[in-house]
mmCIF file of C-alpha atoms in Angstrom:
data_model
loop_
_atom_site.group_PDB
_atom_site.id
_atom_site.type_symbol
_atom_site.label_atom_id
_atom_site.label_comp_id
_atom_site.label_asym_id
_atom_site.label_seq_id
_atom_site.Cartn_x
_atom_site.Cartn_y
_atom_site.Cartn_z
ATOM 1 C CA MET A 1 -29.788 -13.942 -10.934
ATOM 2 C CA ALA A 2 -28.365 -11.692 -8.216
ATOM 3 C CA PRO A 3 -27.926 -12.922 -4.657
ATOM 4 C CA VAL A 4 -30.556 -11.825 -2.156
ATOM 5 C CA ASP A 5 -28.023 -10.630 0.447
ATOM 6 C CA PRO A 6 -24.632 -9.893 -1.183
ATOM 7 C CA GLN A 7 -23.077 -8.504 2.051
ATOM 8 C CA LEU A 8 -20.977 -5.971 0.136
ATOM 9 C CA LYS A 9 -19.805 -4.139 3.247
ATOM 10 C CA LYS A 10 -18.458 -7.334 4.806
ATOM 11 C CA ARG A 11 -16.772 -8.428 1.582
ATOM 12 C CA ALA A 12 -15.202 -5.002 1.035
ATOM 13 C CA LEU A 13 -13.803 -5.053 4.568
ATOM 14 C CA ILE A 14 -12.344 -8.532 4.105
ATOM 15 C CA VAL A 15 -10.725 -7.616 0.778
ATOM 16 C CA THR A 16 -9.287 -4.407 2.261
ATOM 17 C CA VAL A 17 -7.831 -6.217 5.266
ATOM 18 C CA VAL A 18 -6.315 -8.928 3.080
ATOM 19 C CA LEU A 19 -4.729 -6.454 0.647
ATOM 20 C CA TRP A 20 -3.313 -4.278 3.442
ATOM 21 C CA SER A 21 -1.983 -7.369 5.215
ATOM 22 C CA ILE A 22 -0.184 -8.568 2.099
ATOM 23 C CA THR A 23 1.238 -5.087 1.485
ATOM 24 C CA MET A 24 2.473 -4.736 5.059
ATOM 25 C CA VAL A 25 4.078 -8.202 5.067
ATOM 26 C CA VAL A 26 5.951 -7.377 1.864
ATOM 27 C CA ILE A 27 7.143 -4.010 3.227
ATOM 28 C CA LEU A 28 8.094 -5.359 6.664
ATOM 29 C CA SER A 29 9.929 -8.326 5.148
ATOM 30 C CA GLY A 30 12.236 -5.934 3.299
ATOM 31 C CA VAL A 31 11.396 -7.139 -0.207
ATOM 32 C CA ILE A 32 10.457 -3.563 -1.034
ATOM 33 C CA GLU A 33 10.813 -0.424 1.056
ATOM 34 C CA VAL A 34 8.520 2.516 1.654
ATOM 35 C CA GLU A 35 10.940 4.641 -0.376
ATOM 36 C CA ASP A 36 10.093 2.500 -3.411
ATOM 37 C CA PHE A 37 6.652 4.134 -3.358
ATOM 38 C CA ASP A 38 8.248 7.613 -3.471
ATOM 39 C CA TRP A 39 7.687 8.376 -7.136
ATOM 40 C CA PHE A 40 8.002 12.151 -6.729
ATOM 41 C CA ASP A 41 10.997 12.336 -4.305
ATOM 42 C CA HIS A 42 8.950 13.550 -1.354
ATOM 43 C CA PHE A 43 10.663 11.247 1.167
ATOM 44 C CA THR A 44 14.273 12.044 0.312
ATOM 45 C CA PRO A 45 16.042 14.771 2.262
ATOM 46 C CA PRO A 46 17.037 17.829 0.195
ATOM 47 C CA SER A 47 20.770 17.122 0.507
ATOM 48 C CA ALA A 48 20.360 13.587 -0.884
ATOM 49 C CA ASN A 49 18.346 14.856 -3.834
ATOM 50 C CA ASP A 50 20.617 17.645 -5.077
ATOM 51 C CA GLY A 51 22.806 15.390 -7.229
ATOM 52 C CA THR A 52 25.996 15.919 -5.226
ATOM 53 C CA GLY A 53 25.890 12.445 -3.693
ATOM 54 C CA GLY A 54 25.854 13.626 -0.130
#
């Protein structure tokens, strides 16, 4: 039987805040960096991406 008042909006907000908080703590702690999310090399400068090492 379904609950009478599931409060989906409130639950969605809580889950979103918790997930963003965990993500930001991991990024700010230095465990992973924002560049780790750069799967398509959009964040790297052109000179660092040309294969010359500089």
